[in-house]
């Protein structure tokens, strides 16, 4: 059976869902010491979270790109994750979800959360046919993300380095096992999820 084109897949349990972010050491170290995001993390900037480990590795070059040397696994409450998606707007106009571009633009202007569906990636970075969810959290929603939705932070940089070395040597590391995350119907409709 083929993977639905737009399906949220993540590491999750009954209460939480894991997303990934990559940061420079100063931001990662301060957040890990405090157990939450604190300065130099900037609340006034949009912060992007990705449930797909492979997409994050594609984006940060397996923790080798400048300013993205540290990878954090961020555990969000399922309630918070779904709340973010419930108020989200797609970054790009999608005729199947909006009657016209003006309706989409109005929704986007009113929402502090953005959703993008980008091609999912293999560990080597090759694009796949199905999509991976990215969620951009901005405006007042950043405060809610930091203060309420985030329930745990883990530094997975060393593990990322070990997996990168294994891949470079031609191996097949056992990466985080992401499974379909079933969204409430209203949330799935809002972001155009189909699986």
Tab-separated table of N, CA, C and O in Angstrom, residues 135-190:
chain	number	residue	atom	x	y	z
A	135	UNK	N	6.069	22.848	10.220
A	135	UNK	CA	5.182	23.788	10.906
A	135	UNK	C	6.001	24.980	11.377
A	135	UNK	O	6.958	24.826	12.153
A	136	UNK	N	5.626	26.172	10.909
A	136	UNK	CA	6.260	27.404	11.341
A	136	UNK	C	5.390	28.091	12.378
A	136	UNK	O	4.214	28.350	12.142
A	137	UNK	N	5.982	28.352	13.529
A	137	UNK	CA	5.239	28.946	14.645
A	137	UNK	C	5.775	30.349	14.866
A	137	UNK	O	6.965	30.539	15.126
A	138	UNK	N	4.890	31.338	14.738
A	138	UNK	CA	5.310	32.730	14.865
A	138	UNK	C	4.362	33.527	15.743
A	138	UNK	O	3.393	32.995	16.292
A	139	UNK	N	4.649	34.813	15.853
A	139	UNK	CA	3.786	35.714	16.612
A	139	UNK	C	3.560	35.251	18.039
A	139	UNK	O	4.450	34.691	18.686
A	140	UNK	N	2.340	35.472	18.524
A	140	UNK	CA	2.000	35.099	19.902
A	140	UNK	C	2.067	33.596	20.118
A	140	UNK	O	2.230	33.127	21.254
A	141	UNK	N	1.965	32.813	19.039
A	141	UNK	CA	2.012	31.358	19.186
A	141	UNK	C	3.375	30.866	19.655
A	141	UNK	O	3.479	29.788	20.244
A	142	UNK	N	4.451	31.649	19.420
A	142	UNK	CA	5.781	31.232	19.890
A	142	UNK	C	5.783	31.161	21.413
A	142	UNK	O	6.348	30.231	22.002
A	143	UNK	N	5.159	32.131	22.066
A	143	UNK	CA	5.092	32.096	23.531
A	143	UNK	C	4.378	30.846	24.015
A	143	UNK	O	4.813	30.189	24.967
A	144	UNK	N	3.284	30.507	23.361
A	144	UNK	CA	2.541	29.306	23.753
A	144	UNK	C	3.376	28.058	23.497
A	144	UNK	O	3.400	27.128	24.309
A	145	UNK	N	4.077	28.023	22.371
A	145	UNK	CA	4.976	26.906	22.053
A	145	UNK	C	6.006	26.723	23.161
A	145	UNK	O	6.154	25.628	23.722
A	146	UNK	N	6.711	27.795	23.506
A	146	UNK	CA	7.782	27.720	24.500
A	146	UNK	C	7.242	27.422	25.894
A	146	UNK	O	7.791	26.584	26.621
A	147	UNK	N	6.174	28.097	26.281
A	147	UNK	CA	5.699	28.036	27.663
A	147	UNK	C	4.736	26.900	27.956
A	147	UNK	O	4.594	26.493	29.112
A	148	UNK	N	4.054	26.374	26.922
A	148	UNK	CA	3.029	25.362	27.173
A	148	UNK	C	3.189	24.084	26.358
A	148	UNK	O	3.055	22.997	26.886
A	149	UNK	N	3.467	24.216	25.050
A	149	UNK	CA	3.441	23.035	24.195
A	149	UNK	C	4.673	22.159	24.351
A	149	UNK	O	4.589	20.949	24.258
A	150	UNK	N	5.854	22.767	24.542
A	150	UNK	CA	7.088	21.990	24.690
A	150	UNK	C	7.111	21.345	26.072
A	150	UNK	O	7.016	22.030	27.089
A	151	UNK	N	7.239	20.020	26.103
A	151	UNK	CA	7.285	19.305	27.393
A	151	UNK	C	8.629	18.627	27.629
A	151	UNK	O	8.856	18.069	28.698
A	152	UNK	N	9.544	18.681	26.664
A	152	UNK	CA	10.864	18.098	26.867
A	152	UNK	C	11.793	18.363	25.705
A	152	UNK	O	11.350	18.513	24.558
A	153	UNK	N	13.095	18.457	26.005
A	153	UNK	CA	14.128	18.688	25.001
A	153	UNK	C	15.231	17.654	25.183
A	153	UNK	O	15.671	17.409	26.312
A	154	UNK	N	15.685	17.065	24.092
A	154	UNK	CA	16.802	16.127	24.137
A	154	UNK	C	17.800	16.496	23.057
A	154	UNK	O	17.417	16.759	21.907
A	155	UNK	N	19.072	16.510	23.414
A	155	UNK	CA	20.139	16.752	22.445
A	155	UNK	C	20.463	15.417	21.774
A	155	UNK	O	20.919	14.477	22.426
A	156	UNK	N	20.203	15.315	20.472
A	156	UNK	CA	20.464	14.068	19.747
A	156	UNK	C	21.645	14.229	18.783
A	156	UNK	O	21.856	13.388	17.910
A	157	UNK	N	22.446	15.278	18.990
A	157	UNK	CA	23.542	15.576	18.076
A	157	UNK	C	24.555	14.441	17.988
A	157	UNK	O	25.010	14.093	16.890
A	158	UNK	N	24.942	13.867	19.121
A	158	UNK	CA	25.928	12.776	19.079
A	158	UNK	C	25.388	11.584	18.303
A	158	UNK	O	26.123	10.953	17.529
A	159	UNK	N	24.111	11.273	18.500
A	159	UNK	CA	23.505	10.166	17.764
A	159	UNK	C	23.442	10.485	16.270
A	159	UNK	O	23.686	9.618	15.426
A	160	UNK	N	23.136	11.741	15.949
A	160	UNK	CA	23.125	12.164	14.548
A	160	UNK	C	24.505	11.944	13.927
A	160	UNK	O	24.631	11.426	12.811
A	161	UNK	N	25.566	12.319	14.654
A	161	UNK	CA	26.922	12.127	14.148
A	161	UNK	C	27.254	10.659	13.924
A	161	UNK	O	27.887	10.296	12.912
A	162	UNK	N	26.811	9.797	14.844
A	162	UNK	CA	27.061	8.362	14.692
A	162	UNK	C	26.317	7.807	13.479
A	162	UNK	O	26.872	7.008	12.707
A	163	UNK	N	25.085	8.223	13.305
A	163	UNK	CA	24.310	7.765	12.151
A	163	UNK	C	24.901	8.304	10.844
A	163	UNK	O	24.945	7.607	9.837
A	164	UNK	N	25.363	9.551	10.863
A	164	UNK	CA	25.983	10.138	9.671
A	164	UNK	C	27.225	9.330	9.283
A	164	UNK	O	27.431	9.003	8.102
A	165	UNK	N	28.037	8.968	10.281
A	165	UNK	CA	29.238	8.171	10.005
A	165	UNK	C	28.866	6.801	9.445
A	165	UNK	O	29.525	6.300	8.517
A	166	UNK	N	27.819	6.210	9.984
A	166	UNK	CA	27.379	4.905	9.499
A	166	UNK	C	26.907	4.999	8.044
A	166	UNK	O	27.238	4.141	7.208
A	167	UNK	N	26.146	6.049	7.732
A	167	UNK	CA	25.686	6.250	6.351
A	167	UNK	C	26.864	6.473	5.406
A	167	UNK	O	26.921	5.910	4.316
A	168	UNK	N	27.814	7.289	5.837
A	168	UNK	CA	28.983	7.590	5.015
A	168	UNK	C	29.778	6.327	4.710
A	168	UNK	O	30.352	6.185	3.625
A	169	UNK	N	29.783	5.407	5.656
A	169	UNK	CA	30.506	4.140	5.482
A	169	UNK	C	29.695	3.116	4.694
A	169	UNK	O	30.127	1.971	4.538
A	170	UNK	N	28.520	3.512	4.217
A	170	UNK	CA	27.696	2.609	3.419
A	170	UNK	C	26.726	1.776	4.217
A	170	UNK	O	26.087	0.865	3.680
A	171	UNK	N	26.568	2.085	5.489
A	171	UNK	CA	25.652	1.336	6.342
A	171	UNK	C	24.223	1.834	6.247
A	171	UNK	O	23.923	2.796	5.533
A	172	UNK	N	23.359	1.168	6.982
A	172	UNK	CA	21.941	1.536	7.049
A	172	UNK	C	21.533	1.674	8.507
A	172	UNK	O	21.040	0.724	9.115
A	173	UNK	N	21.748	2.854	9.097
A	173	UNK	CA	21.425	3.016	10.509
A	173	UNK	C	19.932	2.884	10.780
A	173	UNK	O	19.105	3.167	9.910
A	174	UNK	N	19.610	2.435	11.980
A	174	UNK	CA	18.213	2.333	12.401
A	174	UNK	C	17.815	3.700	12.969
A	174	UNK	O	18.205	4.054	14.081
A	175	UNK	N	17.079	4.453	12.183
A	175	UNK	CA	16.689	5.815	12.540
A	175	UNK	C	15.394	5.805	13.343
A	175	UNK	O	14.733	4.767	13.455
A	176	UNK	N	15.003	6.959	13.917
A	176	UNK	CA	13.742	7.008	14.666
A	176	UNK	C	12.579	6.456	13.841
A	176	UNK	O	12.438	6.777	12.659
A	177	UNK	N	11.767	5.633	14.477
A	177	UNK	CA	10.667	4.970	13.783
A	177	UNK	C	9.417	5.846	13.832
A	177	UNK	O	8.752	5.939	14.858
A	178	UNK	N	9.132	6.497	12.716
A	178	UNK	CA	7.988	7.400	12.621
A	178	UNK	C	6.792	6.645	12.053
A	178	UNK	O	6.907	5.943	11.057
A	179	UNK	N	5.671	6.792	12.714
A	179	UNK	CA	4.439	6.126	12.296
A	179	UNK	C	3.363	7.179	12.046
A	179	UNK	O	3.463	8.315	12.528
A	180	UNK	N	2.323	6.831	11.278
A	180	UNK	CA	1.267	7.806	11.002
A	180	UNK	C	0.655	8.359	12.290
A	180	UNK	O	0.409	7.615	13.241
A	181	UNK	N	0.457	9.657	12.296
A	181	UNK	CA	-0.173	10.356	13.412
A	181	UNK	C	-1.566	10.757	12.927
A	181	UNK	O	-1.692	11.579	12.003
A	182	UNK	N	-2.577	10.179	13.512
A	182	UNK	CA	-3.948	10.431	13.067
A	182	UNK	C	-4.430	11.762	13.644
A	182	UNK	O	-4.499	11.942	14.859
A	183	UNK	N	-4.756	12.675	12.755
A	183	UNK	CA	-5.245	13.989	13.160
A	183	UNK	C	-6.756	13.985	13.309
A	183	UNK	O	-7.455	13.260	12.589
A	184	UNK	N	-7.297	14.816	14.193
A	184	UNK	CA	-8.745	15.014	14.207
A	184	UNK	C	-9.200	15.490	12.833
A	184	UNK	O	-8.465	16.230	12.154
A	185	UNK	N	-10.379	15.091	12.377
A	185	UNK	CA	-10.824	15.440	11.017
A	185	UNK	C	-10.780	16.927	10.702
A	185	UNK	O	-10.404	17.312	9.585
A	186	UNK	N	-11.158	17.777	11.660
A	186	UNK	CA	-11.151	19.212	11.377
A	186	UNK	C	-9.738	19.734	11.165
A	186	UNK	O	-9.506	20.614	10.336
A	187	UNK	N	-8.776	19.183	11.893
A	187	UNK	CA	-7.381	19.611	11.751
A	187	UNK	C	-6.827	19.122	10.416
A	187	UNK	O	-6.164	19.873	9.691
A	188	UNK	N	-7.093	17.868	10.082
A	188	UNK	CA	-6.638	17.328	8.795
A	188	UNK	C	-7.174	18.160	7.639
A	188	UNK	O	-6.442	18.477	6.682
A	189	UNK	N	-8.449	18.555	7.712
A	189	UNK	CA	-9.052	19.359	6.652
A	189	UNK	C	-8.392	20.720	6.572
A	189	UNK	O	-8.162	21.255	5.475
A	190	UNK	N	-8.071	21.299	7.704
A	190	UNK	CA	-7.479	22.641	7.741
A	190	UNK	C	-6.140	22.683	7.015
A	190	UNK	O	-5.817	23.664	6.330
